[in-house]
Amino acid sequence: MRGIWHLSVPDSHVDNKCPCGLVQVVEPYQAIPVRTTFHVISPTAVLFIQAVDAAMSLSGQFCQGESRVGEVDAFIIGVPKAGTTWLANVMSQNPGVTLSEPKEPNIVATRQGTFGRDPTDPDWSRYEECFSGDGLRVDASIHTFACPLAPSRLSSRVPNAPMILCLREPVSRAFSHWRMIIDTEEDARNGADWSDFYVAWGDDRLSGDSHYAISMKRWLEHFPLDQFLIIDSQRMRNDPGGVLGEVGGFLGLPDFEYDFDPSRHANSATDRRPITNVGRAVRFLFSLIPSSIKKPIVSTLQARDINIYAAPVISRRAEKAAAGPEHYSICADSLCSDLKDFESLTGFDTSHWVESIESNRQKSS
């Protein structure tokens, strides 16, 4: 009985690296003289080599799948008080985007918000509960940028993921962050006293988010610069359309007409009303509700732009404040140096921030 055999030897298994195929009419079980520079291979050996090569290929695909977080596609990695809430909410209007719920799932970073720290390895399976919908899945955990372990963790799982980094003049960023903590009494709930800005600035949990170059050096050890879109938060106010156009191009999103109303989508200081004793009781009772019940309630209130904590009995009107010369004087030395380093690392112009910091510091003398 005669048959047709067509056997090819994988390139990686031929000494001269040239593919070698053979079509020959043979008797069954007759040795087939597959010609390579140095080999004469029997059919059994050829089939074995092909099987091994196929297994290695599948293994590579499996490993590649393991190295990806299939539940998330892109990240808004930072920073706090730099327009990330506005950007994430506006982006989520696009049907091509699915924003994580909650906005900051804090799965990758050891930093779980301003004060929380969790040194354990990430539970990647938690992403399965953070998204609903078919759009590009975006994790907006904004404390990720300052986390020392986040770059290596993400590079081992999603080495090609695009990263959006929103930045703000770092003294005003730190001041706004500090005011938020004071207004919400989060420092007291975490055993800290940040009532004095000088003391708070000495705590890395505040100042670490403003030292952009220190964090960026760690990221560039694991990712190329072109995987980052760096946005000055001031541009979100002055040119929201341009910013969303850049974001869309960076992420490959379909065109969309966005609602840019900043009052609806931003996390502003006027929305952070200091809580009253009644408000504290309401917050405590609400914390006892299981998340499975609480989540749809919160989603419904957010969709209708209803903030129950804005009620006068629950909170009082916040005082408007801005960073003054004394705050710039405290931060200037370390931040001006850091900003120059950041510009050297990224090419992102920080000269206007350096000038602003120096100018405001001089007013204190």
Short mmCIF file of C-alpha atoms in Angstrom, two decimals:
data_model
loop_
_atom_site.label_atom_id
_atom_site.label_comp_id
_atom_site.label_asym_id
_atom_site.label_seq_id
_atom_site.Cartn_x
_atom_site.Cartn_y
_atom_site.Cartn_z
CA MET A 1 0.00 0.00 0.00
CA ARG A 2 1.35 3.32 -1.01
CA GLY A 3 0.61 6.73 0.47
CA ILE A 4 1.51 10.40 0.32
CA TRP A 5 3.44 11.91 3.25
CA HIS A 6 4.02 15.63 3.63
CA LEU A 7 6.21 16.31 6.63
CA SER A 8 7.82 19.57 7.60
CA VAL A 9 10.50 20.14 10.18
CA PRO A 10 10.05 23.23 12.38
CA ASP A 11 12.65 25.91 11.76
CA SER A 12 13.81 25.86 15.34
CA HIS A 13 14.85 22.22 15.01
CA VAL A 14 16.98 22.50 11.88
CA ASP A 15 20.64 23.38 12.33
CA ASN A 16 20.76 25.72 9.36
CA LYS A 17 17.49 27.39 10.43
CA CYS A 18 15.98 26.78 6.96
CA PRO A 19 12.51 25.20 6.71
CA CYS A 20 12.64 21.80 5.10
CA GLY A 21 9.55 20.14 3.64
CA LEU A 22 9.30 16.90 1.65
CA VAL A 23 6.60 15.24 -0.41
CA GLN A 24 7.46 11.67 -1.33
CA VAL A 25 5.62 8.51 -2.28
CA VAL A 26 6.65 5.78 0.14
CA GLU A 27 5.65 2.47 1.54
CA PRO A 28 4.09 2.58 5.00
CA TYR A 29 6.63 2.53 7.84
CA GLN A 30 9.50 3.09 5.39
CA ALA A 31 12.04 5.58 6.75
CA ILE A 32 11.66 8.97 5.10
CA PRO A 33 14.95 10.71 4.32
CA VAL A 34 13.96 14.27 5.30
CA ARG A 35 16.89 16.34 4.05
CA THR A 36 18.48 18.91 6.26
CA THR A 37 22.10 19.95 6.35
CA PHE A 38 22.96 17.44 9.06
CA HIS A 39 19.91 15.23 9.65
CA VAL A 40 18.26 12.11 8.27
CA ILE A 41 15.05 11.78 10.29
CA SER A 42 12.56 8.94 10.46
CA PRO A 43 8.81 9.62 10.31
CA THR A 44 8.46 8.88 14.02
CA ALA A 45 11.17 11.38 14.90
CA VAL A 46 9.67 14.03 12.64
CA LEU A 47 6.22 13.56 14.15
CA PHE A 48 7.73 13.72 17.63
CA ILE A 49 9.53 16.97 16.81
CA GLN A 50 6.34 18.45 15.37
CA ALA A 51 4.39 17.42 18.46
CA VAL A 52 6.96 19.01 20.75
CA ASP A 53 6.98 22.19 18.67
CA ALA A 54 3.19 22.39 18.75
CA ALA A 55 3.18 21.82 22.50
CA MET A 56 5.74 24.57 22.98
CA SER A 57 3.63 26.91 20.86
CA LEU A 58 0.54 26.17 22.91
CA SER A 59 2.55 26.55 26.08
CA GLY A 60 3.71 29.96 24.91
CA GLN A 61 0.13 30.98 24.21
CA PHE A 62 -0.91 29.74 27.62
CA CYS A 63 1.86 31.65 29.34
CA GLN A 64 0.96 34.74 27.36
CA GLY A 65 -2.64 34.37 28.51
CA GLU A 66 -1.49 33.96 32.08
CA SER A 67 0.57 37.14 31.81
CA ARG A 68 -2.48 39.22 30.94
CA VAL A 69 -5.27 40.46 33.14
CA GLY A 70 -8.12 39.65 30.80
CA GLU A 71 -10.54 41.73 32.87
CA VAL A 72 -8.79 45.11 32.46
CA ASP A 73 -7.38 46.88 29.42
CA ALA A 74 -6.13 50.31 30.52
CA PHE A 75 -5.37 52.29 33.65
CA ILE A 76 -5.75 55.80 35.03
CA ILE A 77 -2.88 55.47 37.50
CA GLY A 78 -2.89 58.89 39.17
CA VAL A 79 -2.74 61.22 40.80
CA PRO A 80 -5.21 62.22 43.56
CA LYS A 81 -6.73 65.70 43.20
CA ALA A 82 -5.66 66.08 39.57
CA GLY A 83 -8.95 65.79 37.70
CA THR A 84 -9.11 62.00 37.55
CA THR A 85 -12.71 61.82 38.78
CA TRP A 86 -13.84 64.24 36.09
CA LEU A 87 -11.88 62.43 33.38
CA ALA A 88 -13.06 58.96 34.40
CA ASN A 89 -16.71 60.03 34.56
CA VAL A 90 -16.61 61.79 31.21
CA MET A 91 -14.80 58.87 29.57
CA SER A 92 -17.46 56.50 30.89
CA GLN A 93 -20.08 58.29 28.75
CA ASN A 94 -18.47 56.65 25.72
CA PRO A 95 -20.07 53.25 25.04
CA GLY A 96 -16.61 52.06 24.06
CA VAL A 97 -15.46 52.43 27.70
CA THR A 98 -16.37 50.49 30.83
CA LEU A 99 -15.10 52.17 33.99
CA SER A 100 -14.27 50.06 37.03
CA GLU A 101 -16.91 49.98 39.75
CA PRO A 102 -15.89 51.23 42.20
CA LYS A 103 -13.80 53.80 40.36
CA GLU A 104 -10.81 52.85 42.49
CA PRO A 105 -10.85 49.09 43.13
CA ASN A 106 -7.27 49.29 44.50
CA ILE A 107 -6.32 45.79 43.39
CA VAL A 108 -2.81 46.32 42.05
CA ALA A 109 -1.24 48.82 44.43
CA THR A 110 -0.27 48.33 48.04
CA ARG A 111 -1.78 51.79 48.62
CA GLN A 112 -5.46 51.36 49.40
CA GLY A 113 -6.38 55.03 49.35
CA THR A 114 -4.47 57.68 51.28
CA PHE A 115 -3.90 55.74 54.49
CA GLY A 116 -4.60 52.08 53.81
CA ARG A 117 -1.69 49.77 52.99
CA ASP A 118 -1.90 46.12 51.95
CA PRO A 119 1.47 44.43 51.28
CA THR A 120 -0.06 41.13 50.15
CA ASP A 121 -0.01 40.05 46.51
CA PRO A 122 -2.92 41.29 44.37
CA ASP A 123 -6.01 39.14 44.08
CA TRP A 124 -6.42 39.49 40.33
CA SER A 125 -9.72 37.59 40.38
CA ARG A 126 -11.35 40.62 42.02
CA TYR A 127 -11.44 42.29 38.61
CA GLU A 128 -14.21 39.90 37.62
CA GLU A 129 -16.59 41.85 39.88
CA CYS A 130 -15.48 45.33 38.82
CA PHE A 131 -16.81 45.55 35.27
CA SER A 132 -20.08 45.12 33.43
CA GLY A 133 -20.34 45.81 29.73
CA ASP A 134 -18.30 45.16 26.62
CA GLY A 135 -16.26 48.36 26.35
CA LEU A 136 -12.59 48.98 26.99
CA ARG A 137 -12.16 48.22 30.68
CA VAL A 138 -10.42 50.98 32.61
CA ASP A 139 -9.18 50.75 36.21
CA ALA A 140 -9.01 54.25 37.73
CA SER A 141 -7.15 53.47 40.97
CA ILE A 142 -5.29 56.75 41.30
CA HIS A 143 -2.91 55.77 44.12
CA THR A 144 -1.28 53.26 41.77
CA PHE A 145 1.28 55.76 40.44
CA ALA A 146 2.98 56.33 43.81
CA CYS A 147 3.02 52.65 44.81
CA PRO A 148 6.58 51.24 44.65
CA LEU A 149 5.38 47.73 43.74
CA ALA A 150 2.72 48.60 41.15
CA PRO A 151 5.07 48.95 38.12
CA SER A 152 6.56 45.47 38.45
CA ARG A 153 3.20 43.91 39.24
CA LEU A 154 1.56 45.38 36.14
CA SER A 155 4.51 44.76 33.82
CA SER A 156 4.38 41.05 34.64
CA ARG A 157 0.64 40.88 33.90
CA VAL A 158 -0.21 43.56 31.32
CA PRO A 159 3.07 44.68 29.75
CA ASN A 160 1.32 46.49 26.89
CA ALA A 161 -1.41 48.28 28.86
CA PRO A 162 -1.79 52.03 28.20
CA MET A 163 -1.42 54.24 31.28
CA ILE A 164 -3.09 57.64 31.70
CA LEU A 165 -1.36 59.91 34.21
CA CYS A 166 -3.14 63.11 35.26
CA LEU A 167 -0.92 65.64 37.04
CA ARG A 168 -1.41 68.99 38.71
CA GLU A 169 0.90 71.69 40.04
CA PRO A 170 2.13 69.62 42.99
CA VAL A 171 1.78 72.12 45.87
CA SER A 172 -1.83 72.92 45.04
CA ARG A 173 -2.41 69.18 44.57
CA ALA A 174 -1.01 68.41 48.03
CA PHE A 175 -2.99 71.25 49.62
CA SER A 176 -6.24 70.06 48.04
CA HIS A 177 -5.50 66.50 49.11
CA TRP A 178 -4.77 67.68 52.65
CA ARG A 179 -7.99 69.72 52.84
CA MET A 180 -10.01 66.73 51.67
CA ILE A 181 -8.56 64.58 54.45
CA ILE A 182 -9.21 67.28 57.07
CA ASP A 183 -12.77 67.95 55.86
CA THR A 184 -13.70 64.27 55.91
CA GLU A 185 -11.77 63.56 59.13
CA GLU A 186 -10.07 60.63 57.45
CA ASP A 187 -6.83 61.35 59.29
CA ALA A 188 -8.47 60.92 62.70
CA ARG A 189 -10.15 57.69 61.61
CA ASN A 190 -6.72 56.34 60.71
CA GLY A 191 -4.91 57.38 63.86
CA ALA A 192 -3.19 60.44 62.38
CA ASP A 193 -3.39 64.17 63.04
CA TRP A 194 -2.94 66.22 59.89
CA SER A 195 -4.43 69.42 61.26
CA ASP A 196 -1.06 71.12 60.68
CA PHE A 197 -0.05 71.15 57.01
CA TYR A 198 3.65 71.10 57.93
CA VAL A 199 3.16 67.87 59.86
CA ALA A 200 1.02 66.36 57.10
CA TRP A 201 3.60 67.21 54.44
CA GLY A 202 6.21 65.31 56.43
CA ASP A 203 4.06 62.18 56.03
CA ASP A 204 4.82 60.29 52.81
CA ARG A 205 1.17 59.36 52.57
CA LEU A 206 0.58 62.97 51.50
CA SER A 207 3.85 64.14 49.97
CA GLY A 208 4.54 60.90 48.08
CA ASP A 209 1.73 61.62 45.61
CA SER A 210 3.33 64.98 44.70
CA HIS A 211 6.87 63.76 43.98
CA TYR A 212 6.26 62.81 40.37
CA ALA A 213 9.83 62.05 39.30
CA ILE A 214 10.47 59.62 42.15
CA SER A 215 7.49 57.55 41.05
CA MET A 216 8.10 57.93 37.32
CA LYS A 217 11.62 56.52 37.59
CA ARG A 218 10.15 53.29 38.92
CA TRP A 219 7.61 53.07 36.12
CA LEU A 220 10.16 53.67 33.37
CA GLU A 221 12.16 50.70 34.65
CA HIS A 222 9.28 48.49 33.50
CA PHE A 223 7.42 50.37 30.75
CA PRO A 224 8.46 52.50 27.75
CA LEU A 225 7.54 56.16 27.87
CA ASP A 226 5.17 55.87 24.90
CA GLN A 227 2.78 53.77 27.01
CA PHE A 228 1.98 56.84 29.12
CA LEU A 229 -0.34 59.72 28.29
CA ILE A 230 0.52 62.56 30.68
CA ILE A 231 -2.16 65.23 31.11
CA ASP A 232 -1.95 68.59 32.90
CA SER A 233 -5.20 68.82 34.87
CA GLN A 234 -5.53 72.52 34.00
CA ARG A 235 -6.11 71.49 30.38
CA MET A 236 -9.24 69.62 31.44
CA ARG A 237 -10.73 73.00 32.33
CA ASN A 238 -9.31 74.99 29.44
CA ASP A 239 -9.49 72.43 26.64
CA PRO A 240 -11.67 69.45 27.63
CA GLY A 241 -12.39 68.55 24.01
CA GLY A 242 -8.71 68.44 23.17
CA VAL A 243 -7.95 66.28 26.21
CA LEU A 244 -10.69 63.76 25.40
CA GLY A 245 -9.52 63.69 21.80
CA GLU A 246 -6.02 62.78 22.94
CA VAL A 247 -7.38 60.14 25.31
CA GLY A 248 -9.51 58.65 22.55
CA GLY A 249 -6.58 58.48 20.17
CA PHE A 250 -4.33 57.02 22.85
CA LEU A 251 -6.82 54.27 23.73
CA GLY A 252 -8.19 53.73 20.23
CA LEU A 253 -11.74 54.71 21.22
CA PRO A 254 -14.54 55.48 18.78
CA ASP A 255 -15.49 59.13 18.32
CA PHE A 256 -18.09 60.39 20.77
CA GLU A 257 -19.79 63.67 21.72
CA TYR A 258 -19.08 64.15 25.43
CA ASP A 259 -20.85 66.27 28.05
CA PHE A 260 -18.02 68.30 29.56
CA ASP A 261 -20.01 69.98 32.38
CA PRO A 262 -17.37 70.18 35.14
CA SER A 263 -19.93 70.71 37.91
CA ARG A 264 -21.49 67.32 37.23
CA HIS A 265 -18.36 65.22 36.95
CA ALA A 266 -15.69 66.70 39.21
CA ASN A 267 -14.91 65.93 42.84
CA SER A 268 -14.69 69.55 43.98
CA ALA A 269 -13.92 70.97 47.40
CA THR A 270 -17.41 72.46 47.67
CA ASP A 271 -18.84 68.94 47.43
CA ARG A 272 -16.79 67.81 50.45
CA ARG A 273 -18.90 69.23 53.25
CA PRO A 274 -17.54 68.59 56.77
CA ILE A 275 -19.73 65.95 58.37
CA THR A 276 -21.92 66.54 61.44
CA ASN A 277 -22.63 64.14 64.31
CA VAL A 278 -25.83 63.08 62.57
CA GLY A 279 -23.82 62.50 59.42
CA ARG A 280 -21.36 60.31 61.30
CA ALA A 281 -24.23 58.17 62.55
CA VAL A 282 -25.66 57.86 59.03
CA ARG A 283 -22.26 56.93 57.66
CA PHE A 284 -21.81 54.25 60.33
CA LEU A 285 -25.24 52.75 59.69
CA PHE A 286 -24.66 52.77 55.95
CA SER A 287 -21.36 50.92 56.46
CA LEU A 288 -23.30 48.04 58.03
CA ILE A 289 -25.31 47.40 54.87
CA PRO A 290 -23.94 44.46 52.81
CA SER A 291 -22.22 45.60 49.62
CA SER A 292 -24.55 43.48 47.48
CA ILE A 293 -27.45 45.63 48.68
CA LYS A 294 -25.54 48.90 48.97
CA LYS A 295 -24.02 48.86 45.47
CA PRO A 296 -27.27 49.29 43.45
CA ILE A 297 -28.42 52.01 45.86
CA VAL A 298 -25.17 53.94 45.41
CA SER A 299 -25.26 53.47 41.62
CA THR A 300 -28.82 54.82 41.44
CA LEU A 301 -27.96 57.88 43.54
CA GLN A 302 -24.84 58.58 41.50
CA ALA A 303 -26.75 58.28 38.23
CA ARG A 304 -29.14 60.96 39.46
CA ASP A 305 -26.33 63.15 40.87
CA ILE A 306 -27.79 62.83 44.37
CA ASN A 307 -25.41 63.22 47.31
CA ILE A 308 -27.21 62.40 50.55
CA TYR A 309 -24.29 63.76 52.55
CA ALA A 310 -24.96 67.24 51.14
CA ALA A 311 -28.07 67.57 53.31
CA PRO A 312 -27.62 70.36 55.92
CA VAL A 313 -28.43 68.02 58.80
CA ILE A 314 -25.70 65.61 57.71
CA SER A 315 -22.95 68.07 56.75
CA ARG A 316 -22.11 71.76 56.82
CA ARG A 317 -20.83 74.04 54.09
CA ALA A 318 -17.09 73.73 53.49
CA GLU A 319 -14.86 76.77 53.62
CA LYS A 320 -13.14 77.66 50.38
CA ALA A 321 -9.38 77.75 50.71
CA ALA A 322 -6.31 77.76 48.50
CA ALA A 323 -2.65 77.09 49.08
CA GLY A 324 -0.86 80.16 50.41
CA PRO A 325 2.77 81.32 50.44
CA GLU A 326 3.40 79.41 53.67
CA HIS A 327 2.41 76.13 52.01
CA TYR A 328 4.59 76.82 48.97
CA SER A 329 7.51 77.64 51.26
CA ILE A 330 7.18 74.27 53.01
CA CYS A 331 7.14 72.26 49.77
CA ALA A 332 9.22 74.30 47.33
CA ASP A 333 12.73 72.91 47.73
CA SER A 334 11.94 69.25 47.23
CA LEU A 335 9.24 69.76 44.61
CA CYS A 336 11.11 72.14 42.30
CA SER A 337 13.99 69.70 42.10
CA ASP A 338 11.62 66.80 41.54
CA LEU A 339 9.77 68.62 38.75
CA LYS A 340 12.99 69.29 36.87
CA ASP A 341 13.87 65.61 37.14
CA PHE A 342 10.41 64.68 35.88
CA GLU A 343 10.82 66.89 32.83
CA SER A 344 14.20 65.30 32.10
CA LEU A 345 12.67 61.83 32.34
CA THR A 346 9.58 62.46 30.24
CA GLY A 347 9.99 65.63 28.19
CA PHE A 348 6.80 66.93 29.84
CA ASP A 349 7.14 70.69 30.38
CA THR A 350 7.07 71.55 34.09
CA SER A 351 8.66 75.02 33.88
CA HIS A 352 5.33 76.81 34.48
CA TRP A 353 4.85 74.85 37.70
CA VAL A 354 8.38 75.56 38.91
CA GLU A 355 7.89 79.27 38.21
CA SER A 356 4.56 79.28 40.05
CA ILE A 357 6.02 77.54 43.09
CA GLU A 358 9.03 79.86 43.26
CA SER A 359 6.85 82.94 42.80
CA ASN A 360 4.41 81.94 45.54
CA ARG A 361 7.21 81.00 47.92
CA GLN A 362 8.77 84.45 47.61
CA LYS A 363 5.52 86.02 48.81
CA SER A 364 6.08 84.43 52.23
CA SER A 365 9.30 86.40 52.85
#
